[in-house]
XYZ file of C-alpha atoms in Angstrom:
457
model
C 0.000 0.000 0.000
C 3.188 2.264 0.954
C 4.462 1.818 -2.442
C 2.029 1.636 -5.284
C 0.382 4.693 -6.451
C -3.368 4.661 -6.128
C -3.984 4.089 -10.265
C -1.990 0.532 -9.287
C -4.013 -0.177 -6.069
C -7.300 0.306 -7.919
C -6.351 -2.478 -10.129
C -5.516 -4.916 -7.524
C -8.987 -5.796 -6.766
C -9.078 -7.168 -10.434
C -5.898 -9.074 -10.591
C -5.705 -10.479 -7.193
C -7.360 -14.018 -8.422
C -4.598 -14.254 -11.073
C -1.578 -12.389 -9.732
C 0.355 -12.738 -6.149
C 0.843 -8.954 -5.105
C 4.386 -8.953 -4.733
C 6.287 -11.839 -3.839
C 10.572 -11.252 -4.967
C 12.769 -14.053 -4.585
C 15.983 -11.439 -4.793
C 17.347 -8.157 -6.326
C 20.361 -7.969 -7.786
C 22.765 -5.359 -9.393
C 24.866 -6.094 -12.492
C 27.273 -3.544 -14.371
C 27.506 -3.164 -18.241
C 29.537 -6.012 -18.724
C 27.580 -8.376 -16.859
C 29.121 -8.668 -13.452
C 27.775 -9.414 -9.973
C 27.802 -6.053 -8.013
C 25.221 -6.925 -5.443
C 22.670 -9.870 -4.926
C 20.894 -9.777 -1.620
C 18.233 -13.140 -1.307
C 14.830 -12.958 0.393
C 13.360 -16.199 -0.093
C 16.014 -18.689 -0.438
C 13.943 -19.492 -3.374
C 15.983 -18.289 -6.590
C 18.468 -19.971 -7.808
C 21.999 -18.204 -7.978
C 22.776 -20.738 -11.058
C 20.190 -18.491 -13.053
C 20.472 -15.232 -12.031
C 24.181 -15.808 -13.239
C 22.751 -17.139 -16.735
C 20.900 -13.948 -17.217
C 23.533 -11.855 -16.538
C 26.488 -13.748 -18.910
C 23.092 -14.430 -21.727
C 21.278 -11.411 -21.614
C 23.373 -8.454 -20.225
C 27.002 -9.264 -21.152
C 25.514 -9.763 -24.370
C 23.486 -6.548 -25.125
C 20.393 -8.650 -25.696
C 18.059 -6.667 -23.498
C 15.131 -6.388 -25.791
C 12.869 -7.275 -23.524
C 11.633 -5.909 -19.696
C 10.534 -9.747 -19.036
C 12.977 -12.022 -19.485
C 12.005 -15.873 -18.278
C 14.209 -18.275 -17.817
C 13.253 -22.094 -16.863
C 10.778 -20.909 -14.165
C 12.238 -18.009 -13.060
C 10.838 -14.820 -14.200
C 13.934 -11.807 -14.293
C 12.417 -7.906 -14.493
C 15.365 -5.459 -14.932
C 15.479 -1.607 -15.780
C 18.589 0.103 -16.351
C 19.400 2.922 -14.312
C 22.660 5.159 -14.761
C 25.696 2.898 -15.914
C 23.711 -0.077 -13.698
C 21.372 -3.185 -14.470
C 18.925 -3.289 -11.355
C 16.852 -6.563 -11.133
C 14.233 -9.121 -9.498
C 13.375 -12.330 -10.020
C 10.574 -13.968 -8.618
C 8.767 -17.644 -9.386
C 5.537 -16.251 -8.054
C 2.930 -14.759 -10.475
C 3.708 -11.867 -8.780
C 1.783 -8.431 -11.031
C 4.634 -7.016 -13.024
C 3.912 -3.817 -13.123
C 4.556 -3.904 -8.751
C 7.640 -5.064 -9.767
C 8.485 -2.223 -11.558
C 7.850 0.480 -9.157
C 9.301 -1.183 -6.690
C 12.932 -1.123 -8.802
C 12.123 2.504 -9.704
C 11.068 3.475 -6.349
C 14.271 1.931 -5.086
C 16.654 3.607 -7.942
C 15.415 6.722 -6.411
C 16.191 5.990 -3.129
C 19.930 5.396 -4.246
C 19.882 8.393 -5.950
C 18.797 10.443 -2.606
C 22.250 8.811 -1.371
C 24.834 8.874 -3.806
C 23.729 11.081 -7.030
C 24.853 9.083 -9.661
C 24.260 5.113 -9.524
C 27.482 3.121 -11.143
C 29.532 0.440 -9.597
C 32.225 2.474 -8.586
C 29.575 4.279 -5.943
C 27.817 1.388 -5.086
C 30.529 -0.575 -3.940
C 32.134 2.722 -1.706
C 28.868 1.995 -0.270
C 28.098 -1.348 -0.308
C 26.610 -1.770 3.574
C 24.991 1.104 3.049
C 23.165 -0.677 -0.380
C 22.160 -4.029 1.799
C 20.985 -1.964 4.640
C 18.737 -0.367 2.738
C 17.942 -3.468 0.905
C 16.914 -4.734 3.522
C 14.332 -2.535 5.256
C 12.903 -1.868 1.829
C 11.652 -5.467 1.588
C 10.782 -8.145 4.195
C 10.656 -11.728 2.860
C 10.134 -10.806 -0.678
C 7.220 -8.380 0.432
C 7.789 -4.277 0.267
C 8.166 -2.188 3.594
C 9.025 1.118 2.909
C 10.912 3.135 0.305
C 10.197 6.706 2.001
C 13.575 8.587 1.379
C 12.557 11.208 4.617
C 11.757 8.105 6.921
C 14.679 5.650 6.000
C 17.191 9.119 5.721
C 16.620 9.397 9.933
C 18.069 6.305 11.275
C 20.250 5.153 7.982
C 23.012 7.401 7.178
C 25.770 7.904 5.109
C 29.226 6.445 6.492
C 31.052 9.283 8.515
C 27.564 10.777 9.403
C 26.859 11.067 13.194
C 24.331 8.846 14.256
C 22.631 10.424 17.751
C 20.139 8.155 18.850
C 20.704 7.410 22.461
C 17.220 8.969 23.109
C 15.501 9.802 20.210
C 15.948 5.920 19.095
C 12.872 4.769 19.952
C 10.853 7.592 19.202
C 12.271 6.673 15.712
C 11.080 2.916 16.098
C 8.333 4.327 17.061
C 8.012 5.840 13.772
C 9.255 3.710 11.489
C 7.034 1.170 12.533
C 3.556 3.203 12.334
C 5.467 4.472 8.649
C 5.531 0.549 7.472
C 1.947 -0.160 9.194
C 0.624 2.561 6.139
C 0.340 6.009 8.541
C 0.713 8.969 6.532
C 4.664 8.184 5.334
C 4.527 11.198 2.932
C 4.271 13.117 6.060
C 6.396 11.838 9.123
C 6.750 15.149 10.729
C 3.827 16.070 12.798
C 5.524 18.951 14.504
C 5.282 21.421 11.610
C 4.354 25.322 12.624
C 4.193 28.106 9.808
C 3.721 31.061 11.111
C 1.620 31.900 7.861
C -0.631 28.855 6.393
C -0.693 28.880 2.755
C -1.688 26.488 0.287
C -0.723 27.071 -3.656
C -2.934 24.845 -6.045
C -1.183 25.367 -10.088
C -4.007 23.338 -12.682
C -1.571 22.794 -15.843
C -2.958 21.217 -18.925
C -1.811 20.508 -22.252
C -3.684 20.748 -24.772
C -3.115 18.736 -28.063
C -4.923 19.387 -31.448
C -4.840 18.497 -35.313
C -6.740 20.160 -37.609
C -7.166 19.252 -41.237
C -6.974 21.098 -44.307
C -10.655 22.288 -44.806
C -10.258 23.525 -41.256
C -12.030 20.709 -39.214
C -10.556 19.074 -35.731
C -9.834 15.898 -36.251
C -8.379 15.754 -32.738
C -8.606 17.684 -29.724
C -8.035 16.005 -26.184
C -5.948 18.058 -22.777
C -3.624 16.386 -20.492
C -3.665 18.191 -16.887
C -2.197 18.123 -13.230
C -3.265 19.587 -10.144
C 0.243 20.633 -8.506
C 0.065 21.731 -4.729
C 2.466 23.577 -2.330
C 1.544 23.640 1.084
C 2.959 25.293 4.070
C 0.274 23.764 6.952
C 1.183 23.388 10.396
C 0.405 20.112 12.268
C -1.459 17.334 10.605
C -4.881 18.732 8.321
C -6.431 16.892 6.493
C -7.303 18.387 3.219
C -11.163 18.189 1.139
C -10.798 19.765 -2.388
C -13.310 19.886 -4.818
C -13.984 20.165 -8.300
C -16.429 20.630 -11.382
C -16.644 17.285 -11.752
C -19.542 16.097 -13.916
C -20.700 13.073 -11.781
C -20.571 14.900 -8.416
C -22.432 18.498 -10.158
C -25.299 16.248 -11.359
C -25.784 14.776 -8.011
C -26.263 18.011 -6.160
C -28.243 19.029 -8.682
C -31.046 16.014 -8.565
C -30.629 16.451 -4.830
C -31.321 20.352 -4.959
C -27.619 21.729 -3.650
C -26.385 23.384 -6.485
C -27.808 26.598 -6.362
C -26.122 28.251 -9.810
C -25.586 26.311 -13.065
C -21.522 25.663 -13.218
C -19.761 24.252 -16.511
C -18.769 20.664 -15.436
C -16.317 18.548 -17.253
C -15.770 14.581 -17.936
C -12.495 13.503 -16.410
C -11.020 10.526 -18.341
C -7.902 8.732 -16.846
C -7.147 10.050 -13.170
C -4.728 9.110 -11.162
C -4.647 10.245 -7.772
C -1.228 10.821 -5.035
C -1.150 7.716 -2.757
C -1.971 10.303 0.282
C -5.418 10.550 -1.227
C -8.365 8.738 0.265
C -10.019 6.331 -2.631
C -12.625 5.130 -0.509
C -13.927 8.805 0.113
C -13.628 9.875 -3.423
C -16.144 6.775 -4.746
C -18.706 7.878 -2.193
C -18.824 11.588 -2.910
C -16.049 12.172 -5.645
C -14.359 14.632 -3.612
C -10.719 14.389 -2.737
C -9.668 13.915 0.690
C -5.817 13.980 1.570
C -3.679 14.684 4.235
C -1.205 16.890 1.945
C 2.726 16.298 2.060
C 4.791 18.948 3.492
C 5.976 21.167 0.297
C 5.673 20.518 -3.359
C 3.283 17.499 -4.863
C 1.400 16.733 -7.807
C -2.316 15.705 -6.451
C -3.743 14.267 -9.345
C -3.453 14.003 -12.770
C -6.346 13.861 -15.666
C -7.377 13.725 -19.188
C -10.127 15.336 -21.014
C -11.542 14.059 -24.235
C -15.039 16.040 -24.732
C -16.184 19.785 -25.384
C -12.208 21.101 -25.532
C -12.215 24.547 -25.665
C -9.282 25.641 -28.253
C -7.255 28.816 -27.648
C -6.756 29.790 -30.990
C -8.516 29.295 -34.486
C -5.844 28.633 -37.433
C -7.127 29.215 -41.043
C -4.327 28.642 -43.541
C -3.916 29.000 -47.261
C -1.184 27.420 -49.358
C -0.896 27.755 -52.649
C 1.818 26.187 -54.912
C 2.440 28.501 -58.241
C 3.725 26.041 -60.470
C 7.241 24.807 -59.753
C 8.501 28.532 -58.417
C 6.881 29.743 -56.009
C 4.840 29.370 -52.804
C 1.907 31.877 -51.694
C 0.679 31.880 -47.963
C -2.061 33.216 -46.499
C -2.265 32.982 -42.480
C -4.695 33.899 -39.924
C -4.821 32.970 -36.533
C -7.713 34.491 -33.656
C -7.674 34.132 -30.140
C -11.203 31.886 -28.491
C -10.306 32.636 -25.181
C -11.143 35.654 -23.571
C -10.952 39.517 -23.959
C -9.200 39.827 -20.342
C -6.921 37.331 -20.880
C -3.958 38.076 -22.513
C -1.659 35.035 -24.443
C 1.767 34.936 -23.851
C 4.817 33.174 -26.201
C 3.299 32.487 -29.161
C 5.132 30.843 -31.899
C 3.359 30.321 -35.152
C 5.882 27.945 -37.281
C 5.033 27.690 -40.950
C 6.748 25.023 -43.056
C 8.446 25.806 -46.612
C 9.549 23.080 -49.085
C 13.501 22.302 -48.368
C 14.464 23.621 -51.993
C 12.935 27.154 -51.055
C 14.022 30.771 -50.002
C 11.923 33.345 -48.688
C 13.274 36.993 -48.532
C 12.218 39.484 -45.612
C 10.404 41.927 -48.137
C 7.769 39.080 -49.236
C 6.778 38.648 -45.495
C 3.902 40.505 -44.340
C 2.591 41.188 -40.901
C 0.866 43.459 -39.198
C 1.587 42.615 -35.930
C 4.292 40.171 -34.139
C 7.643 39.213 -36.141
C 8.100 37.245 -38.754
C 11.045 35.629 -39.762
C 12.545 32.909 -42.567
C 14.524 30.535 -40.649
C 16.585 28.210 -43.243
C 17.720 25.947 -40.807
C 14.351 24.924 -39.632
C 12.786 25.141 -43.357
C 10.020 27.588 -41.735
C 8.697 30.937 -40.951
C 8.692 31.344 -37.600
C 5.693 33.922 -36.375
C 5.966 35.177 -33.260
C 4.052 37.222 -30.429
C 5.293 38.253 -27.181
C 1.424 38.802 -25.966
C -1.058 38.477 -27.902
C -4.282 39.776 -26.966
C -7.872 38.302 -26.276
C -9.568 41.178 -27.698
C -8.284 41.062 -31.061
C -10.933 39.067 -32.272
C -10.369 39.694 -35.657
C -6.864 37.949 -35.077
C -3.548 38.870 -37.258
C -2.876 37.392 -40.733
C 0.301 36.943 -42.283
C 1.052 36.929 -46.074
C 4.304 35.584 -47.721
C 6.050 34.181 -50.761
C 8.480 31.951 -50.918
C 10.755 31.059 -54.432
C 11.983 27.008 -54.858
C 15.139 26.692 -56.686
C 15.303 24.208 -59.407
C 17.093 20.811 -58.835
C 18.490 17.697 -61.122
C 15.633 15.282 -59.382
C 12.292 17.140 -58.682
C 10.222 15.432 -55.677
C 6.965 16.795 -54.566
C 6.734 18.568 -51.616
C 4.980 16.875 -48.614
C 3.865 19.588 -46.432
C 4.434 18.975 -42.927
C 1.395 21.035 -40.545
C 1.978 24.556 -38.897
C 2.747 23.921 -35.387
C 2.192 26.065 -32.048
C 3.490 27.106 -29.367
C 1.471 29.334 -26.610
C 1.132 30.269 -22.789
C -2.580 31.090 -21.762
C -2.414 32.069 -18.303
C -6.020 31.849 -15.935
C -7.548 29.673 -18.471
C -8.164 25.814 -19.371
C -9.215 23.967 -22.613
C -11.147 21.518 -20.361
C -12.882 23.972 -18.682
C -11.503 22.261 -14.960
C -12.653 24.561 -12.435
C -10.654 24.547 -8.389
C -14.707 25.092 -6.742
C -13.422 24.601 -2.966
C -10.156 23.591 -0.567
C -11.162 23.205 3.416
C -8.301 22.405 5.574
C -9.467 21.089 8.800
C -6.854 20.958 11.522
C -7.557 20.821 15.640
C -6.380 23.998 16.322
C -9.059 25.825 13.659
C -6.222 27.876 12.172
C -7.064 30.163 9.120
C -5.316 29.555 5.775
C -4.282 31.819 2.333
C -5.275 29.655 -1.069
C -3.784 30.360 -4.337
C -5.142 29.079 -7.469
C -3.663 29.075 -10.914
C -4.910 27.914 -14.120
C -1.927 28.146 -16.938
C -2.666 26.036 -20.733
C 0.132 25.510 -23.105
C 0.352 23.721 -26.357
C 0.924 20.071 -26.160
C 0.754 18.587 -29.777
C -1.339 21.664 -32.065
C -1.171 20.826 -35.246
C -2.265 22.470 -38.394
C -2.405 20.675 -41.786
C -2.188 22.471 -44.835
């Protein structure tokens, strides 16, 4: 529960008649060549016979081409990490994909340690590597992997270790840490004097447009990022214009204005949030990690709002030249303002464009050879220019020995549209509920950029 995100533990419900959780026979650490670094045993299941065969068959031999490797009935998962092979086996049918982030969430760990993973580093520190091996995992089954938790009683070599008092108040709190009791925050004793939280909603929004100017394609990719400077221990309720929960207040008579809801496709949640609590009510209630976190992430598939309408006219003259006509309004708007936009326009590779046959009227506009484009660009651009800005240009292609038609790539953007989302996701309320009743500062941001926004022409 410690270690897989809550995407993973929603699953397990499903797989748990066909997979064992997580059962791992043994991790092991091989360099480029295919030598033993480290190999610490769980179970005393695995065989040492085959992990050495996968490491002279598979990694001395750069024949990696799979994550899954099985050998007789031993199943090997590896990932590389640095200038290291990290691995597992297991002979359970243990869910893979556990596996995994364990490995991952263990590469990280040695990375909180020594920067860089290669064998050089891990064998300066190789008690350091089994100690932590082995409070990560008991018997093949994952403890902990909390960098803050395991960071207070296992140090570096050199490092003092004081713990003639405070050692079993760390026990103490390793063991409540490993029983699943708020690990992303072990520190109860927080005071701010000031009690702020800072929500950011980013999204993404990707596009493709065809010729004759219809969308083909139009889907946003957000996160909820959160700062928070609380004191003590809140726990956290924030809510959301999510469809499902808006139409239940509304058949039950609570909503008392209409409010643009949206469909959230694909969530996935922090592991501090409560899943339980978010299927009864679909609000999200957390008890929020000291600092910076991303809460959730989401994608949105229906009713995408576009910043910007692209119309765009190519015409090829015969074998010389290249006309373009460009327009491009805002949608979003009149108070907001754009900011970084980048309008690239393709030209064949055999062309040349010079600055007197490009015309704006606003922004700059520029023939960049090396990219094969003109590159349009606006420091702000502004929502009340509905009429939007056109740009008009000529390019000449130069003759060649072997003449091959053009294929015209799409106009691409680039954009910053601060206090505004394409998936109209809306930040409706944050309570923080703590003992003490303390008062607390919320910041909310909305910021879209362009993902994929393509333009055909």
């Amino acid at each position: 529960q410690i270690l897989c995100t809550n995407k993973t533990r929603l699953q397990l419900s499903f797989v748990a008649k066909r997979f064992v959780i997580i059962m791992i026979d043994s991790i092991f650490m091989a360099n480029e060549r295919g030598d033993r670094i480290v190999e610490r045993y769980y179970r005393g299941v695995s065989n040492k016979q085959s992990i050495r065969a996968f490491r002279h068959q598979f990694i001395a031999t750069k024949k990696l081409t799979k994550p899954i490797i099985r050998i007789d009935d031993t199943t090997f998962f590896h990932i590389k990490v640095d200038d290291v092979h990290l691995g597992a086996s297991s002979k359970e049918n243990c869910n893979p994909a556990l596996v995994f982030e364990f490995l991952y969430a263990i590469a990280g760990l040695f990375r909180e340690y020594f920067t860089k993973i290669n064998p050089s580093n891990v064998r300066d520190n190789f008690v350091l590597v089994y100690e932590l091996l082995d409070e990560c995992m008991d018997n093949g089954y994952p403890q902990i992997t909390a960098v803050e938790i395991l960071k207070s009683f296992i140090r570096l070599a050199g490092e003092s270790r004081a713990l003639t008092r405070q050692e079993a108040k760390i026990k103490k709190a390793l063991t409540k840490t490993i029983t699943g009791v708020n690990e992303w925050r072990p520190n109860k004793d927080l005071v701010y004097e000031k009690n702020e939280v800072f929500i950011d909603a980013l999204e993404s929004v990707n596009v493709l447009q065809s010729t004759n100017g219809n969308i083909l394609r139009a889907d946003v990719t957000g996160q909820v990022i959160m700062k928070t400077k609380l004191s003590g221990t809140p726990t956290c309720k924030f809510g959301m214009n999510d469809k499902v929960r808006l139409r239940k207040e509304a058949a039950e008579g609570k909503l008392r204005r209409a409010v643009k809801v949206v469909s959230l496709d694909d969530v996935t949640f922090h592991r501090c949030v409560r899943l339980s609590k978010f299927d009864q009510d679909r609000t999200i209630t957390f008890v929020p990690p000291d600092g910076e976190f991303e809460l959730m992430k989401y994608r949105v598939t229906s009713e995408v709002t576009l910043p910007f309408r692209v119309i765009a006219i190519v015409n090829e003259k015969g074998r010389n030249r290249v006309e373009y006509d460009v327009k491009i309004k805002p949608k979003f708007k009149e108070q907001l303002v754009a900011n970084d936009v980048v309008v690239k326009i393709p030209v064949p590779e055999n062309a040349t464009a010079k600055q007197k046959h490009i015309k704006v009227r606003s922004g700059k506009a520029k023939y960049y050879p090396t990219h094969n484009a003109i590159v349009w660009k606006f420091r702000r651009f502004l929502g009340s220019a509905k009429n939007g800005y056109r740009l008009q240009a000529e390019v000449q292609r130069l003759h060649s020995v072997k003449e091959t038609p053009w294929v015209r790539p799409p106009i691409t953007l680039q954009f910053t549209v601060p206090m505004f989302t394409s998936s109209g996701f809306h930040v409706r309320f944050l309570k923080v509920i703590e003992n003490t009743g303390y008062s607390t500062v919320k910041w909310v941001r909305y910021i879209t950029r362009a993902g994929q926004y393509q333009i055909r022409i």
